[in-house]
XYZ file of N, CA and C in Angstrom:
549
model
N 90.852 328.860 -2.276
C 89.588 328.302 -3.078
C 89.363 326.947 -2.736
N 90.548 326.407 -2.627
C 90.027 324.933 -2.431
C 89.905 324.593 -0.756
N 90.128 325.325 0.185
C 89.481 324.863 1.414
C 88.232 325.785 1.262
N 87.959 326.726 0.607
C 86.806 327.113 0.757
C 85.512 326.143 -0.002
N 85.685 325.474 -1.113
C 85.391 324.462 -1.534
C 84.796 323.839 -0.536
N 85.840 322.898 0.233
C 85.187 321.809 1.091
C 84.569 322.187 1.930
N 84.790 323.320 2.551
C 83.959 323.821 3.660
C 82.551 324.466 3.093
N 82.909 325.215 2.010
C 81.072 325.083 1.493
C 80.079 323.573 1.449
N 80.948 322.406 0.820
C 80.157 321.012 0.863
C 80.201 320.641 2.604
N 80.978 320.810 3.318
C 80.515 321.122 4.970
C 79.389 321.573 4.816
N 79.271 322.974 4.484
C 78.037 323.736 4.994
C 76.663 323.074 4.173
N 76.695 322.844 3.238
C 75.774 322.165 2.055
C 74.640 321.026 2.904
N 75.757 320.111 4.018
C 75.648 319.097 4.329
C 74.850 319.551 5.731
N 75.503 320.461 6.195
C 74.442 320.804 7.981
C 73.541 321.225 7.499
N 73.150 321.873 6.439
C 71.843 322.287 5.895
C 70.884 321.558 5.362
N 71.398 320.232 5.398
C 70.777 318.920 4.858
C 70.269 318.913 3.012
N 71.331 319.733 2.352
C 71.218 320.253 0.908
C 71.468 318.636 0.081
N 70.306 318.118 0.007
C 70.497 316.915 -1.080
C 69.933 317.262 -2.724
N 69.494 318.275 -3.030
C 68.314 318.048 -3.824
C 69.271 317.902 -5.323
N 70.348 318.294 -5.249
C 71.018 318.726 -6.587
C 72.906 318.456 -6.342
N 73.810 318.606 -7.268
C 74.823 318.458 -6.532
C 75.223 320.020 -7.287
N 75.970 320.418 -6.350
C 76.546 322.015 -6.504
C 77.801 322.186 -6.152
N 78.404 322.279 -7.241
C 80.099 322.618 -7.293
C 80.736 323.793 -7.451
N 82.023 324.331 -7.153
C 82.286 325.599 -7.303
C 83.727 325.598 -8.159
N 83.439 326.815 -8.569
C 84.458 326.940 -9.554
C 84.882 328.582 -9.394
N 86.360 328.659 -9.640
C 86.805 330.091 -9.544
C 86.871 331.003 -11.127
N 86.474 332.159 -10.779
C 86.583 333.306 -12.101
C 86.858 334.486 -11.501
N 87.280 335.050 -12.374
C 88.443 336.354 -12.297
C 89.632 336.448 -12.641
N 90.425 337.637 -12.240
C 91.338 337.821 -12.770
C 92.766 337.568 -11.588
N 93.933 337.674 -11.756
C 94.990 337.311 -10.773
C 94.958 338.120 -9.944
N 95.097 337.448 -8.654
C 94.600 338.667 -7.731
C 93.516 338.950 -7.182
N 92.533 338.379 -8.066
C 91.085 338.928 -7.712
C 90.267 337.427 -7.504
N 90.678 336.568 -7.384
C 89.716 335.566 -7.530
C 88.175 335.095 -7.265
N 87.308 334.949 -7.255
C 85.825 335.142 -7.238
C 85.394 333.492 -6.956
N 84.571 332.970 -6.177
C 83.597 331.756 -6.410
C 82.269 331.523 -6.949
N 82.537 330.660 -7.627
C 80.876 330.678 -8.487
C 80.662 329.081 -7.986
N 79.329 329.192 -8.168
C 78.334 327.582 -7.794
C 77.880 327.415 -8.933
N 77.880 326.519 -9.164
C 77.338 325.997 -10.651
C 76.665 323.806 -10.298
N 76.183 323.762 -11.119
C 75.714 322.312 -10.896
C 76.392 321.320 -11.407
N 76.897 320.734 -10.880
C 77.835 319.843 -11.016
C 77.544 319.039 -12.647
N 78.177 318.677 -13.600
C 77.407 318.366 -15.145
C 76.667 318.821 -15.289
N 75.956 319.926 -14.900
C 75.125 320.216 -15.538
C 75.392 321.555 -16.379
N 74.909 322.075 -17.647
C 74.880 323.630 -18.052
C 74.296 324.182 -17.267
N 72.855 324.288 -16.911
C 72.101 325.080 -16.680
C 72.723 325.444 -15.412
N 72.221 326.765 -15.219
C 72.555 327.882 -14.369
C 71.609 327.326 -13.039
N 72.380 327.453 -11.550
C 71.765 327.159 -10.446
C 69.961 328.019 -10.433
N 69.949 329.019 -11.027
C 68.915 329.695 -10.689
C 67.800 329.444 -11.395
N 68.455 328.534 -13.156
C 67.221 328.056 -14.125
C 66.534 326.833 -13.565
N 66.969 326.231 -12.446
C 66.688 325.136 -11.933
C 66.301 325.280 -10.493
N 66.761 325.669 -9.515
C 66.720 325.495 -8.133
C 65.413 326.608 -7.887
N 64.889 325.748 -6.839
C 63.684 326.809 -6.252
C 63.994 327.876 -5.350
N 63.876 329.221 -4.845
C 64.136 330.078 -4.157
C 64.732 329.630 -2.775
N 63.957 328.222 -2.181
C 64.587 327.914 -1.039
C 65.656 327.567 -1.258
N 65.940 326.644 -2.340
C 67.001 326.316 -2.305
C 68.410 326.862 -2.980
N 68.175 328.368 -3.923
C 69.317 329.288 -3.820
C 69.393 330.073 -2.528
N 68.633 330.019 -1.567
C 68.814 330.495 -0.396
C 69.807 329.803 0.641
N 69.650 328.259 0.397
C 70.200 327.644 1.225
C 71.761 327.571 0.393
N 72.115 327.653 -0.896
C 72.965 327.681 -1.138
C 74.197 329.170 -0.848
N 73.269 329.749 -0.978
C 73.727 331.296 -0.758
C 74.444 331.577 0.953
N 73.387 330.602 1.968
C 74.260 330.656 3.311
C 75.180 329.719 3.214
N 75.109 328.848 2.397
C 75.953 327.952 2.676
C 77.220 328.380 2.328
N 77.501 329.168 1.237
C 78.566 330.009 0.719
C 79.010 331.264 1.809
N 78.023 331.708 2.257
C 78.070 332.788 3.095
C 78.866 332.321 4.581
N 78.487 331.028 4.710
C 78.773 330.406 5.942
C 80.221 329.846 5.806
N 80.641 329.411 4.735
C 81.835 328.730 4.072
C 82.796 330.043 4.225
N 82.614 331.137 3.980
C 83.412 332.566 3.311
C 83.818 332.850 4.967
N 82.791 332.870 5.908
C 83.230 333.432 7.268
C 84.418 332.890 7.908
N 83.884 331.241 7.699
C 84.595 330.449 8.202
C 86.391 329.541 8.008
N 86.254 330.075 6.630
C 87.639 329.873 5.867
C 88.565 331.236 6.213
N 88.080 332.439 6.361
C 88.436 334.119 6.891
C 88.578 334.033 7.958
N 88.207 332.994 8.458
C 88.431 333.110 10.161
C 88.031 334.066 10.793
N 86.861 334.458 10.445
C 86.060 335.650 11.345
C 85.255 335.820 12.152
N 85.531 336.319 13.155
C 84.386 336.617 14.310
C 83.837 337.562 14.692
N 83.457 338.257 13.269
C 82.326 339.371 13.579
C 80.936 339.030 13.863
N 79.996 339.860 14.358
C 79.002 339.320 14.459
C 78.389 339.433 13.309
N 77.468 338.340 13.159
C 76.610 338.546 11.554
C 74.934 338.506 11.934
N 74.605 339.681 10.840
C 73.474 340.021 10.834
C 72.243 339.717 10.029
N 71.526 339.116 10.215
C 70.421 338.793 9.289
C 69.045 339.220 9.111
N 68.464 339.901 7.999
C 67.232 340.286 8.326
C 66.538 339.709 7.265
N 65.577 339.146 7.946
C 64.411 338.292 7.200
C 64.714 337.190 6.290
N 65.492 336.474 7.109
C 66.471 335.668 6.438
C 65.623 334.208 5.605
N 64.607 334.302 5.985
C 63.746 332.854 5.746
C 62.166 333.509 5.335
N 62.159 334.839 4.545
C 60.952 335.132 3.707
C 61.082 334.633 3.037
N 59.760 333.769 2.037
C 59.147 332.929 1.296
C 59.748 331.419 1.412
N 60.024 331.017 2.653
C 60.505 329.806 2.797
C 59.791 328.740 3.343
N 59.722 327.549 2.815
C 58.730 326.729 3.317
C 59.359 326.193 4.564
N 58.256 325.554 5.656
C 58.434 325.296 7.033
C 59.612 324.257 6.897
N 59.977 323.351 6.217
C 61.454 322.690 6.098
C 62.400 323.408 6.587
N 62.567 324.350 5.037
C 63.807 325.525 5.156
C 64.283 325.800 6.552
N 63.425 326.730 6.933
C 63.091 327.400 7.815
C 63.899 326.945 9.441
N 62.995 325.781 9.264
C 63.646 324.756 10.660
C 65.298 324.749 10.348
N 65.889 324.413 8.947
C 67.093 323.793 8.389
C 67.985 325.056 8.998
N 67.472 326.645 8.621
C 68.280 327.590 8.631
C 67.967 328.032 10.371
N 67.218 327.783 11.074
C 67.246 327.933 12.454
C 68.075 327.166 13.174
N 68.172 325.848 12.797
C 69.169 325.377 13.557
C 70.769 325.903 13.071
N 70.799 326.151 11.994
C 72.388 326.525 11.567
C 72.583 328.053 12.071
N 71.324 328.591 11.843
C 71.674 330.001 12.303
C 72.299 329.687 14.279
N 71.850 329.104 14.974
C 71.989 328.912 16.093
C 72.955 328.756 16.349
N 73.490 327.599 15.548
C 74.518 326.555 15.612
C 75.910 327.680 15.443
N 75.858 328.600 14.778
C 76.688 329.626 14.580
C 76.499 330.680 15.869
N 75.326 330.454 16.471
C 75.783 331.405 17.552
C 76.664 331.172 18.714
N 77.040 330.079 18.773
C 78.527 329.781 19.304
C 79.606 329.713 19.280
N 79.826 330.339 18.190
C 80.930 330.988 17.584
C 81.060 332.806 17.256
N 79.680 333.294 17.241
C 80.041 334.671 16.991
C 78.555 335.210 17.993
N 78.220 336.444 18.017
C 77.041 336.901 18.203
C 76.252 337.121 16.668
N 74.931 336.366 16.863
C 74.020 336.307 15.828
C 73.016 337.075 15.878
N 72.492 338.246 15.162
C 71.431 339.112 15.134
C 70.439 338.589 14.205
N 68.882 338.589 14.520
C 68.198 338.276 13.811
C 66.941 339.413 13.769
N 66.683 339.900 12.623
C 65.638 340.759 12.466
C 64.835 340.379 11.532
N 63.505 340.042 12.206
C 62.282 339.231 11.451
C 61.417 339.861 12.076
N 60.133 339.730 11.179
C 58.723 340.067 11.240
C 58.169 338.872 11.726
N 58.732 337.619 11.149
C 58.187 336.408 11.091
C 58.239 336.000 12.654
N 57.069 335.712 13.153
C 56.585 335.084 14.441
C 56.901 333.556 15.003
N 56.319 333.081 13.695
C 56.877 331.258 13.823
C 58.360 331.321 13.545
N 58.774 331.958 12.918
C 60.482 331.690 12.845
C 61.108 332.320 13.887
N 60.733 333.046 14.267
C 61.099 333.374 15.729
C 61.145 332.348 16.928
N 59.563 332.069 17.094
C 59.463 330.842 17.886
C 60.559 329.759 17.391
N 60.716 329.510 16.583
C 61.516 328.047 15.988
C 63.216 328.750 16.335
N 63.392 329.573 16.224
C 64.824 330.367 16.644
C 64.632 330.075 18.522
N 63.971 330.339 19.189
C 63.517 330.108 20.409
C 63.949 328.824 20.962
N 62.935 327.855 20.374
C 63.237 326.488 20.337
C 64.568 325.907 20.121
N 64.859 325.908 19.389
C 66.028 325.303 19.009
C 67.476 325.893 19.639
N 67.095 327.096 20.079
C 68.394 327.853 21.212
C 68.038 326.719 22.570
N 66.599 326.653 22.674
C 66.558 326.210 24.086
C 66.689 325.010 24.242
N 66.769 323.883 23.225
C 67.155 322.290 22.690
C 68.419 322.700 23.094
N 69.111 323.324 22.565
C 70.538 323.115 22.745
C 70.918 323.932 24.231
N 70.424 324.477 24.628
C 70.864 325.386 25.971
C 71.408 326.559 25.622
N 71.575 327.176 24.606
C 71.981 328.381 23.987
C 71.565 329.719 24.660
N 71.823 330.340 24.952
C 71.046 331.869 25.505
C 70.740 332.478 24.221
N 69.680 332.967 24.608
C 69.118 334.045 23.551
C 67.977 335.094 24.287
N 68.558 336.018 23.193
C 67.736 337.204 23.821
C 66.820 337.985 23.242
N 65.521 337.846 23.504
C 64.663 338.529 22.030
C 64.057 339.732 22.592
N 64.104 340.476 21.761
C 63.912 342.477 21.767
C 62.691 342.186 20.490
N 62.068 343.770 21.049
C 60.912 344.031 19.888
C 61.591 345.735 19.710
N 60.948 346.043 18.965
C 61.281 347.429 18.448
C 59.962 347.746 17.652
N 59.468 348.919 18.081
C 57.703 349.293 18.196
C 57.907 350.749 17.854
N 56.532 351.448 17.764
C 56.264 352.558 17.888
C 55.532 352.768 19.208
N 56.415 353.899 19.821
C 55.402 353.937 21.579
C 55.518 355.466 21.011
N 53.578 355.564 21.161
C 53.537 356.945 20.907
C 53.648 357.673 19.570
N 54.524 358.896 19.945
C 55.029 358.964 18.045
C 56.590 358.865 18.244
N 57.072 357.706 18.887
C 58.389 357.552 18.855
C 58.595 356.233 17.857
N 59.134 356.171 17.110
C 59.372 355.140 16.062
C 61.031 354.188 16.362
N 61.193 353.490 16.584
C 61.951 352.287 16.621
C 62.493 352.310 18.470
N 61.357 352.431 19.054
C 61.582 352.163 20.702
C 61.796 351.052 20.904
N 63.045 350.528 21.608
C 63.269 349.492 21.535
C 62.692 348.476 23.145
N 62.383 347.516 23.392
C 61.777 346.974 24.257
C 62.908 345.325 24.355
N 62.789 345.676 25.879
C 63.978 344.098 26.294
C 62.876 343.346 26.594
N 62.154 342.539 25.565
C 61.353 341.513 25.628
C 60.365 341.047 24.490
N 59.997 340.035 24.254
C 59.577 340.101 22.646
C 58.003 340.883 22.756
N 57.994 340.808 21.233
C 56.846 341.635 20.862
C 55.511 340.597 21.332
N 54.605 341.646 21.951
C 53.359 341.116 22.387
C 53.257 339.756 21.618
N 52.856 340.007 20.847
C 51.994 338.817 19.537
C 53.044 337.540 20.026
N 54.100 337.766 20.521
C 54.910 336.295 20.513
C 54.706 335.854 22.039
N 54.192 336.565 23.148
C 53.917 335.769 24.393
C 52.543 334.752 24.084
N 52.690 333.806 24.917
C 51.414 333.150 25.251
C 50.695 333.629 25.862
N 49.479 332.899 25.870
C 47.997 333.352 26.642
C 48.523 333.819 28.284
N 49.393 332.794 29.214
C 49.798 333.056 30.291
C 50.632 334.030 30.508
N 51.385 334.542 29.833
C 52.458 335.524 29.549
C 51.753 336.573 29.439
N 50.703 337.036 28.785
C 50.045 337.745 28.508
C 49.148 338.471 29.722
N 48.683 337.341 30.285
C 47.799 337.630 31.541
C 48.737 338.209 32.542
N 49.843 337.458 32.961
C 50.768 337.805 34.298
C 51.554 339.669 33.914
N 51.608 339.564 32.454
C 51.860 340.883 32.281
C 51.052 342.407 32.263
N 49.720 341.582 32.121
C 48.589 342.708 32.448
C 48.241 342.807 33.475
N 48.604 341.384 34.697
C 48.232 341.709 35.712
C 49.351 342.733 36.472
N 50.625 342.563 35.924
C 51.466 343.191 36.657
C 51.514 345.067 36.328
N 50.946 344.834 35.090
C 50.640 346.477 34.300
C 49.374 347.183 35.277
N 48.494 346.330 36.022
C 47.128 347.035 35.841
C 47.246 347.973 37.547
N 48.057 347.352 38.492
C 48.463 348.934 39.674
C 48.727 349.770 38.766
N 49.455 350.189 37.852
C 50.249 351.397 37.686
C 49.083 351.870 36.723
N 48.289 351.021 36.076
C 47.282 351.501 35.314
C 45.764 352.378 36.143
N 45.661 351.809 37.458
C 44.746 352.190 38.000
C 45.149 353.162 38.624
N 46.485 353.745 38.896
C 47.037 354.707 39.696
C 47.066 356.170 38.528
N 47.110 355.663 37.199
C 47.531 356.660 36.550
C 45.751 357.238 36.147
N 45.091 356.085 36.479
C 43.305 356.489 36.144
C 42.732 357.346 36.973
N 43.442 356.971 38.482
C 42.905 357.716 39.829
C 43.505 358.932 40.016
N 44.843 359.261 39.277
C 45.197 360.466 39.561
C 45.898 360.628 38.218
N 45.149 361.031 37.358
C 45.927 361.270 35.857
C 47.019 362.354 35.986
N 48.495 361.790 34.995
C 49.437 362.681 35.074
C 49.306 362.865 33.737
N 49.586 363.418 33.017
C 49.570 363.681 31.505
C 50.982 363.375 30.866
N 51.447 363.432 31.859
C 53.367 363.078 31.176
C 53.460 361.543 31.119
N 53.038 360.894 32.017
C 53.210 359.477 32.129
C 52.160 358.588 31.657
N 51.040 359.362 30.924
C 50.080 358.528 30.124
C 50.449 358.304 28.374
N 50.697 357.188 28.160
C 50.976 357.297 26.861
C 49.869 356.578 26.016
């Protein structure tokens, strides 16, 4: 537990959490110790005082500390990790998630295109490889994987290029309609 507390403090620093002091306590019975986060020197619960962003930051720091202390190397999957967070917390989360991708595979599922762009920018700044895929509906098929970002994430130049590349095939389908390839 002592090591976990130390690593938790390091994780809070990585996320630049300075809003109030958070300490760790143990609870539970022998053989089944659990870590509890609390405000240092206060009787209030964290949830009574902290914003949702602050609570998520503390939770992410605790999660990452546990992975580090347990020396787990498994992949991490985040599902919309920044919903309802402001731009400052989003940037801190993006930096920490990209930093962790040095140690393990990190999968982020999100509908938040600005956060996707933020992750891409941070990864590019650190020269970390990033692969962006979209999952969409294709005709009647739901969950169709695409080996590229969603259309909405392309800038204007990339959209024009993609349309120009598709144009010859579309003209061919128009001139010689083949109902099996037309979607």
